[in-house]
Coordinates of C-alpha atoms and ligand atoms in Angstrom, one line a residue:
X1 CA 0.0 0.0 0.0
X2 CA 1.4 3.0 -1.4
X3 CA 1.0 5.7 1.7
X4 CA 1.2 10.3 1.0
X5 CA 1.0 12.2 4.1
X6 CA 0.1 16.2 2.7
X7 CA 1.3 18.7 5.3
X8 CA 2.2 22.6 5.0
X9 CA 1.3 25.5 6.5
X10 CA -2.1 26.5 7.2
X11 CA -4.8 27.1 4.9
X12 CA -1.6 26.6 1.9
X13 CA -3.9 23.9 0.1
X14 CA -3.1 20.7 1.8
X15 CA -6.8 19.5 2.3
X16 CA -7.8 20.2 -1.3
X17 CA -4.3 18.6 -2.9
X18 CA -4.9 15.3 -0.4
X19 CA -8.2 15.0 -2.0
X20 CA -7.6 16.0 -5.7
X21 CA -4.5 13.5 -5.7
X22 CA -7.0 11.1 -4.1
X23 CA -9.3 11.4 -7.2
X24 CA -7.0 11.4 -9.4
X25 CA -5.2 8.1 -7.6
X26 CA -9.1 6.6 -8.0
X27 CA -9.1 7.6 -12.2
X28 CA -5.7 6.1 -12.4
X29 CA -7.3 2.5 -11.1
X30 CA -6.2 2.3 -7.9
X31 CA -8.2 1.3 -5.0
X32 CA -7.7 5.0 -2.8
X33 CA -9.1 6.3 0.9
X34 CA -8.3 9.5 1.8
X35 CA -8.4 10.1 5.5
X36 CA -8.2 12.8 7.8
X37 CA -6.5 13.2 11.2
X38 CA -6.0 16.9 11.4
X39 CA -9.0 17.0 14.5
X40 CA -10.4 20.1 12.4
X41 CA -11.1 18.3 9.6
X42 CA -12.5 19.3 6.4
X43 CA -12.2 16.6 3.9
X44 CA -16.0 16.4 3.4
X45 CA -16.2 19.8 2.6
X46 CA -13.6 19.5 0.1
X47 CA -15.2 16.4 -1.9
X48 CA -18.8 17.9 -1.2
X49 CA -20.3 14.8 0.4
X50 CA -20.6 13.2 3.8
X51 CA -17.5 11.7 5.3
X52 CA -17.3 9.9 8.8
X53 CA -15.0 8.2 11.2
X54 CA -15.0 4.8 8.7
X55 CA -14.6 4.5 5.7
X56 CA -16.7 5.2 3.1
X57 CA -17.3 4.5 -0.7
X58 CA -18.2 8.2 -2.5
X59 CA -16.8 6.9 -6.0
X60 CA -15.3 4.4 -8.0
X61 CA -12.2 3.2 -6.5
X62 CA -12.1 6.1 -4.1
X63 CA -13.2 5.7 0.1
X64 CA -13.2 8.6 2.2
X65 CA -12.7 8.8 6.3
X66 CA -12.5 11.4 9.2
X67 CA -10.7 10.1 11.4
X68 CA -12.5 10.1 15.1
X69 CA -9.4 11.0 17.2
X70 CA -11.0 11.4 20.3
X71 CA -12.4 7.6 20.1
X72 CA -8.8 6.6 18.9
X73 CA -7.1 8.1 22.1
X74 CA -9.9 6.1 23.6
X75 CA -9.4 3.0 22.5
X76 CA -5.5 3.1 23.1
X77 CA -4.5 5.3 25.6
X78 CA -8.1 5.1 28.2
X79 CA -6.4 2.5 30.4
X80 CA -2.9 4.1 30.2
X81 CA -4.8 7.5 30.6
X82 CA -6.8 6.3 33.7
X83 CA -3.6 5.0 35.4
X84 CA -1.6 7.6 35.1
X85 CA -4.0 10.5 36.0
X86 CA -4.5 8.3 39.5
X87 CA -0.6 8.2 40.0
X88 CA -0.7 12.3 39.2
X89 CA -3.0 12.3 41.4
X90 CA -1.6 10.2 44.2
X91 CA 1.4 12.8 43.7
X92 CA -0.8 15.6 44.5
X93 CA -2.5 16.7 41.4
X94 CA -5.7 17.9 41.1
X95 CA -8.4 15.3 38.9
X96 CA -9.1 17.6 36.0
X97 CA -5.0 18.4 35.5
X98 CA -4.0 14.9 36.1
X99 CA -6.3 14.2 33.3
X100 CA -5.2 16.9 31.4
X101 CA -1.1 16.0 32.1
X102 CA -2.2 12.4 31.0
X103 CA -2.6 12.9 27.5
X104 CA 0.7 14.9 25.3
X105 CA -0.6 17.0 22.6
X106 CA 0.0 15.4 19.2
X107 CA -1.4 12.1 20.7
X108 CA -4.3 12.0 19.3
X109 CA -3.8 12.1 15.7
X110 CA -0.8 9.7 16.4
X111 CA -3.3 7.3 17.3
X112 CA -5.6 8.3 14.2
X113 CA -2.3 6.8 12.0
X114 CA -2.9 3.4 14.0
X115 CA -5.7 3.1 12.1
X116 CA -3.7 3.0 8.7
X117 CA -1.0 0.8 10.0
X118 CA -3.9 -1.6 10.2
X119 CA -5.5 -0.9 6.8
X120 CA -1.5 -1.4 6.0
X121 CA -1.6 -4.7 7.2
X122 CA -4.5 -5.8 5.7
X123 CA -3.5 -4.3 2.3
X124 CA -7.0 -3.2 2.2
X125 CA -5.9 -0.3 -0.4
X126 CA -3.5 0.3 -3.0
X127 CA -3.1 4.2 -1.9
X128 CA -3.9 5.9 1.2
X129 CA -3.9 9.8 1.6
X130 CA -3.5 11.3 4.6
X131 CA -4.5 15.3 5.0
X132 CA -2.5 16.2 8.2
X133 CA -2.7 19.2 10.2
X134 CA -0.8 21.9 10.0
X135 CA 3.2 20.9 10.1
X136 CA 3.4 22.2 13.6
X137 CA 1.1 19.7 14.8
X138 CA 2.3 17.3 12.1
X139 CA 5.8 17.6 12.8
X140 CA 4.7 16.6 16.6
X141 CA 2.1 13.8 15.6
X142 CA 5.5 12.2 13.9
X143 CA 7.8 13.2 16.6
X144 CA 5.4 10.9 19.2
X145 CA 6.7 7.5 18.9
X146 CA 10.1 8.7 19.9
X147 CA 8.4 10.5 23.1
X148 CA 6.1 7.5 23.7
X149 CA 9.4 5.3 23.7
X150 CA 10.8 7.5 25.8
X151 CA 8.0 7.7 28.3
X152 CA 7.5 4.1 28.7
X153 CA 10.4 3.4 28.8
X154 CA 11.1 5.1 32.1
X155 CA 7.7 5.4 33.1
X156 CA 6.7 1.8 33.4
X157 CA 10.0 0.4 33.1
X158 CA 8.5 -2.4 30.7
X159 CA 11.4 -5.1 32.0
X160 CA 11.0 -4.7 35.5
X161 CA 7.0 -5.7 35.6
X162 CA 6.1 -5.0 39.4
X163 CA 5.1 -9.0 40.1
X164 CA 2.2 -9.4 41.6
X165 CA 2.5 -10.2 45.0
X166 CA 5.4 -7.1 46.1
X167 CA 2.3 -5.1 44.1
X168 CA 0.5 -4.6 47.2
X169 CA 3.2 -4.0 49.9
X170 CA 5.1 -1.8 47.7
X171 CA 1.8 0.5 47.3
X172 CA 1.0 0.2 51.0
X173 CA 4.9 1.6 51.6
X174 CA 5.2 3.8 49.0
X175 CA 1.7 5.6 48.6
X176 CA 1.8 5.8 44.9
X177 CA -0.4 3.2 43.0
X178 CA 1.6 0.8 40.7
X179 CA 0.3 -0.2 37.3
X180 CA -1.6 -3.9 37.3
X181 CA -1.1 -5.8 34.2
X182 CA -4.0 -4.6 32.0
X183 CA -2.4 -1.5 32.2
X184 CA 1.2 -2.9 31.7
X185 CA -0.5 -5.4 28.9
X186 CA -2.1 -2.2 27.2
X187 CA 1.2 -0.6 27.4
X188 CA 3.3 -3.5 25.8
X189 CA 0.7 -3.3 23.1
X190 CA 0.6 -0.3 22.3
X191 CA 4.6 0.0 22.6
X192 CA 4.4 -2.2 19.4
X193 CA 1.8 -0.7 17.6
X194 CA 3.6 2.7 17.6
X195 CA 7.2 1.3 16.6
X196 CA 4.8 -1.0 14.2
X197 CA 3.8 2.4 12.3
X198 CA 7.1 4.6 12.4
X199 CA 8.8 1.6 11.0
X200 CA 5.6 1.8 8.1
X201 CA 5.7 5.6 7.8
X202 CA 9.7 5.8 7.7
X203 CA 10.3 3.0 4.8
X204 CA 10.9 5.2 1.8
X205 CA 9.9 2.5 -0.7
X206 CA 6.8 3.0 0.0
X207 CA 5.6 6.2 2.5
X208 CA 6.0 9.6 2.0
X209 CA 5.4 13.5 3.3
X210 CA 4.8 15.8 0.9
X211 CA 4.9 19.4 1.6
X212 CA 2.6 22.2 0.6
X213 CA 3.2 26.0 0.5
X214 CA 2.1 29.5 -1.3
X215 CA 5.6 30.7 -3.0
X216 CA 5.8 33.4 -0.4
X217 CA 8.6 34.4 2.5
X218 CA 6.3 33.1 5.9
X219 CA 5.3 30.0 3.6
X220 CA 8.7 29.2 2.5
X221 CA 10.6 29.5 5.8
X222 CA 7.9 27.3 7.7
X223 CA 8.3 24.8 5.2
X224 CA 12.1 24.8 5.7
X225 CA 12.0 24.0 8.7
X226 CA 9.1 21.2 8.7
X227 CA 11.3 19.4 6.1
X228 CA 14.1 19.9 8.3
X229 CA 12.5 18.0 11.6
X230 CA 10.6 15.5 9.3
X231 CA 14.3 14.6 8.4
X232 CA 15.8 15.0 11.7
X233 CA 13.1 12.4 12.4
X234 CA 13.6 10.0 9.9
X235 CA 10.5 10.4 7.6
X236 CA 10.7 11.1 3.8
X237 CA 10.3 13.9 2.0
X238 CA 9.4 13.0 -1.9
X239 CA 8.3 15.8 -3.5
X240 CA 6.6 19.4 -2.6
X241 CA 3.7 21.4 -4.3
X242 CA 3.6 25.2 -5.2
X243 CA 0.3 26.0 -4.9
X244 CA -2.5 28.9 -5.9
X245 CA 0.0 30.3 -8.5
X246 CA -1.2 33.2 -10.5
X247 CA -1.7 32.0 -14.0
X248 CA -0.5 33.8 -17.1
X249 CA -4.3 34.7 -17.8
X250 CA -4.0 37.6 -14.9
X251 CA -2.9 40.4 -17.1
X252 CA -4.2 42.9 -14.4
X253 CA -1.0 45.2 -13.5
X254 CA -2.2 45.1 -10.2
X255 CA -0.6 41.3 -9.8
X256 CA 2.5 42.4 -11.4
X257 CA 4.1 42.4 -7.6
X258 CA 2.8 39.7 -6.8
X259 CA 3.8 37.3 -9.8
X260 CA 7.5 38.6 -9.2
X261 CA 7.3 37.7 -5.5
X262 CA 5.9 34.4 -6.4
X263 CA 8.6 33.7 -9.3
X264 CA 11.6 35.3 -6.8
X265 CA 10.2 32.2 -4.3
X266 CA 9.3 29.2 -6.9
X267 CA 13.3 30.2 -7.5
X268 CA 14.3 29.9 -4.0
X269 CA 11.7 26.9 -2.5
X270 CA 13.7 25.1 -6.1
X271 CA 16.7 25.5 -4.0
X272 CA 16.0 24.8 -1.0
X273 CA 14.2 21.6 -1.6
X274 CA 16.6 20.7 -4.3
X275 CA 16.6 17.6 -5.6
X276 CA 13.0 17.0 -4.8
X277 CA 10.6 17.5 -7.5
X278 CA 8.1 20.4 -7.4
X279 CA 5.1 20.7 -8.9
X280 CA 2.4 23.7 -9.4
X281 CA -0.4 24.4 -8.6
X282 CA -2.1 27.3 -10.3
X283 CA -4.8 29.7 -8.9
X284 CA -8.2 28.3 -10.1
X285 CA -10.8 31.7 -10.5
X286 CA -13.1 29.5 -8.1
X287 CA -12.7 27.3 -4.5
X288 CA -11.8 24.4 -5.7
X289 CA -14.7 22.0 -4.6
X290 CA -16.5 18.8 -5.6
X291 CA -14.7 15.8 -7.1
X292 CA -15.1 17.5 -10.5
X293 CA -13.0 20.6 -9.7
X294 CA -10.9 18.2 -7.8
X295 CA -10.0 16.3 -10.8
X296 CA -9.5 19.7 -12.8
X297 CA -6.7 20.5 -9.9
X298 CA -5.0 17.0 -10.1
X299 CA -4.8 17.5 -13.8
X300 CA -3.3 21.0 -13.1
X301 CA -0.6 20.0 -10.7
X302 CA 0.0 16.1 -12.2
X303 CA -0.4 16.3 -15.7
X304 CA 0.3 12.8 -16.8
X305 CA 1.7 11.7 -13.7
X306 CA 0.9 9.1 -11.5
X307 CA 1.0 10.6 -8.3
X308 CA 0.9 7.6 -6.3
X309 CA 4.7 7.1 -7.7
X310 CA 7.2 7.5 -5.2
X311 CA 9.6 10.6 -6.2
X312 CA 12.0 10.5 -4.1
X313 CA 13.0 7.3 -2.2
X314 CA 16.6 8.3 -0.5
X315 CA 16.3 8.1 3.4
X316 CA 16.9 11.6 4.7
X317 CA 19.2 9.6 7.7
X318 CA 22.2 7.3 6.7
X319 CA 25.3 6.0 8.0
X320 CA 28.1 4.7 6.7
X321 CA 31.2 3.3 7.8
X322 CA 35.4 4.3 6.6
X323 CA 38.6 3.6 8.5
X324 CA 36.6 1.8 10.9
X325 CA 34.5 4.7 12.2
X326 CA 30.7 5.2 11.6
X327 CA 29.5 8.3 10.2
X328 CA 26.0 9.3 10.7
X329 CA 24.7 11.7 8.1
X330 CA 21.2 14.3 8.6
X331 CA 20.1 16.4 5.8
X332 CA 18.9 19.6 7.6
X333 CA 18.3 22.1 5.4
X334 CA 18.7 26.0 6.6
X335 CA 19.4 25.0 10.4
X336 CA 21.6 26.9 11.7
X337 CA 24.5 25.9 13.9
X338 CA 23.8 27.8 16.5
X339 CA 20.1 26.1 16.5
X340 CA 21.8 22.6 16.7
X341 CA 23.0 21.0 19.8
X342 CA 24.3 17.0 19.5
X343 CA 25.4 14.6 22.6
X344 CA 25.4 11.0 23.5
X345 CA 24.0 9.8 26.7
X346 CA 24.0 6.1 27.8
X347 CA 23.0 3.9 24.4
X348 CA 21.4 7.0 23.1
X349 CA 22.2 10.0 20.9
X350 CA 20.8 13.1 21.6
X351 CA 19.8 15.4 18.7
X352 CA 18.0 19.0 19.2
X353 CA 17.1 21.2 16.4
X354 CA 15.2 24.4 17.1
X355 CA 12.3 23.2 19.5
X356 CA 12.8 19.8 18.9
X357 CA 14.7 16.8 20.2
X358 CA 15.5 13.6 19.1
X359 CA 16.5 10.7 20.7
X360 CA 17.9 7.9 18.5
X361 CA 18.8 4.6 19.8
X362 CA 21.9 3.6 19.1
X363 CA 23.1 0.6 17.4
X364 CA 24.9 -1.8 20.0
X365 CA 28.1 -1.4 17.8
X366 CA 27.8 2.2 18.4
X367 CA 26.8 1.9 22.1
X368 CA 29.9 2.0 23.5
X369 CA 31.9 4.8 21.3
X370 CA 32.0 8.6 21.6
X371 CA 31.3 11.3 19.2
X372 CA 34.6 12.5 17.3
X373 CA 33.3 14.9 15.5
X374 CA 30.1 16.6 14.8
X375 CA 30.2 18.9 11.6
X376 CA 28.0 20.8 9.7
X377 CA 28.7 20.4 5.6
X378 CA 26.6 22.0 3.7
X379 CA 23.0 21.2 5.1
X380 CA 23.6 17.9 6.0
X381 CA 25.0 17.3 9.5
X382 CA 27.8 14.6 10.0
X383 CA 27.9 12.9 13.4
X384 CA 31.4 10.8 13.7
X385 CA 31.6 7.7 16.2
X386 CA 34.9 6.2 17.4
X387 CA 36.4 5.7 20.6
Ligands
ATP401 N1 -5.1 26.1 -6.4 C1 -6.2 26.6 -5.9 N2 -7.0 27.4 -6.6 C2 -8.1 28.0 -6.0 N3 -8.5 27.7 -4.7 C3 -7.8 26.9 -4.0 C4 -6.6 26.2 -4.5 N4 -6.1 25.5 -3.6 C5 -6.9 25.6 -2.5 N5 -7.9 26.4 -2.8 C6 -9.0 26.8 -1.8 O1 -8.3 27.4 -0.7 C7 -9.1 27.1 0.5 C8 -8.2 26.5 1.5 O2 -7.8 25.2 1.1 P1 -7.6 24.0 2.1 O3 -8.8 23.9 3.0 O4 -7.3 22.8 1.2 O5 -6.3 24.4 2.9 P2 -5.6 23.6 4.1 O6 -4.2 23.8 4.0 O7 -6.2 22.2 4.2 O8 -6.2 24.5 5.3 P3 -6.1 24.1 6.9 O9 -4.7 24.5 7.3 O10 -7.2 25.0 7.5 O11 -6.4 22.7 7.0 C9 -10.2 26.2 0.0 O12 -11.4 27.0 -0.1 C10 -9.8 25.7 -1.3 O13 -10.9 25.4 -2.2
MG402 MG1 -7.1 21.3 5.8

């Protein structure tokens, strides 16, 4: 199952590209959904019919679905949830904040993307479409199974399962409820599920992000930097779209600004997401609607194209070994040095970029070494291991 994830700043498009490469996908032949998991969703709206949290059939080959996040964080994180807000609480919380401190933003929607791992591994479609959020919340949703690692990790210490019988008399001692084992099995399950799906969504061959934005300086940087933590976080990056471009039919002088911003930016997003492909997207005179403008907007952008194919495949993490040494190699386009911070601690290396951190396990042949060097070339960051 072919898998696109549209992201991009908000309002850029990425709603109305998810669903025109959905119909597009469907004329092609292949058996599409298009789904949802930004919680403000607006993918009926877009195709003009009613969508709801399942799938459903609203033309040949093509299935639409709104993801219900609020019954996905439900279904896998209600016991977790219900556990830990009685620990906050037993730690002095109040109820309504322990509840509150229970749940990380971003989880929601990361538990929306469950739902495709399982469509995944049924093969129930050739192409799925996903219509994210904005890339803030987007760039979090993905950063998630890294922080849910890392939570459960230390929070329920997964090897060291309290055994039932010191359960009681360690609770009685220590005044902090321990987890039982529906909430360790729930846990354990969920633990998989997640790495399950990153492992999905990070396999270039076959998953990709694809990045939205108006040719214009706010759009631009934003999108910069999304593609730079979607890399820094292992997830692939095959092609981006220019959209609402003014067409050559504006001959009103009054656009004449505004088609030289948009060409001084096409010129500069080419750069920056260099060798990725771009398409365009012109400025239709009309929203863009129904699955019959839809198809108009697909045709715009695609042309001839198939665009379930994958564009781009390489991974934006690699590493390599010379002279005995692993290199580790980030492509993080326009960060800045001084925005970068890089460390090892225990079996894990420790990457910040702006606002956020990674935390990459490291290989047991790397375990034991220190970082030589860490240098910037170009955008791509170089971490060197040796001892
Ligand atoms: N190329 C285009 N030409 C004309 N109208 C367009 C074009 N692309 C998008 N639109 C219109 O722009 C509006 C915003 O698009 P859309 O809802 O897809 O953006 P979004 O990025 O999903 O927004 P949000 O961040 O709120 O989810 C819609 O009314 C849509 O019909
Ligand atoms: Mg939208």
């Amino acid at each position: 199952m072919r898998i696109i994830l549209y992201t991009g700043k908000g309002g850029v498009g990425k709603t109305t590209i998810s669903a025109a490469t959905a119909v597009r996908c469907a004329e092609l032949g292949h058996n599409t959904i298009v789904m949802s998991t930004d919680p403000a969703h607006s993918l009926a709206d877009s195709l003009d019919c009613k969508v709801g949290g399942r799938p459903k059939k609203i033309a040949e080959n093509l299935s639409a679905e709104e993801i219900d996040v609020n019954e996905e964080l439900k279904r896998n994180w209600g016991r977790i949830q219900k556990y830990v807000t009685k620990f906050l609480k037993s730690r002095g919380f109040e109820e309504l904040i322990a509840e509150e401190f229970a749940v990380f933003p971003g989880m929601e929607e990361l538990f929306s993307l469950l739902k495709l791992k399982d469509y995944y591994e049924k093969q129930a479609y050739d192409v799925a479409i996903i219509d994210c959020a904005p890339t803030a919340s987007t760039v979090r949703m993905l950063s998630m199974p890294d922080v849910i690692r890392w939570y459960m990790d230390r929070f329920f210490d997964i090897e060291r399962r309290i055994v039932k019988t010191v359960r009681p008399i360690a609770e009685r001692i220590t005044k902090v409820p321990f987890p039982t084992d529906d909430v360790y099995d729930s846990v354990e399950d969920l633990f998989h599920k997640v790495e399950g799906m990153k492992e999905i969504l990070t396999n270039p061959a076959n998953a990709s992000i694809r990045l939205v934005f108006y040719p214009e300086k706010m759009v631009i940087k934003e999108s910069q930097r999304a593609y730079s933590y979607l890399n820094l976080f292992g997830f692939t990056v095959d092609a981006v779209v220019a959209n609402r471009i003014y067409p050559e039919e504006i001959d009103d002088a009054y656009f004449d600004r505004w088609r030289a911003v948009q060409s001084k930016y096409l010129a500069e997003a080419r750069t920056i997401f260099d060798p990725l492909p771009m398409f365009v997207g012109k400025l239709f005179d009309r929203e863009m609607v129904g699955l019959k403008l839809l198809h108009s907007l697909a045709a715009n952008i695609f042309g001839d194209t198939d665009p379930a194919t994958v564009f781009y495949k390489e991974p934006p993490i690699k590493t390599k070994r010379s002279d005995g040494r692993h290199t580790m190699s980030i492509h993080l386009p326009g960060t800045h040095k001084k925005d970068l911070n890089v460390w090892v601690a225990g079996e894990e290396l420790i990457i910040e970029v702006g606002n956020y951190r990674r935390n990459i396990l490291l290989p047991r042949s790397l375990a034991k070494t220190d970082i030589v060097e860490a240098k910037f070339e170009g955008d791509t960051l170089n971490i060197t291991f040796g001892k």
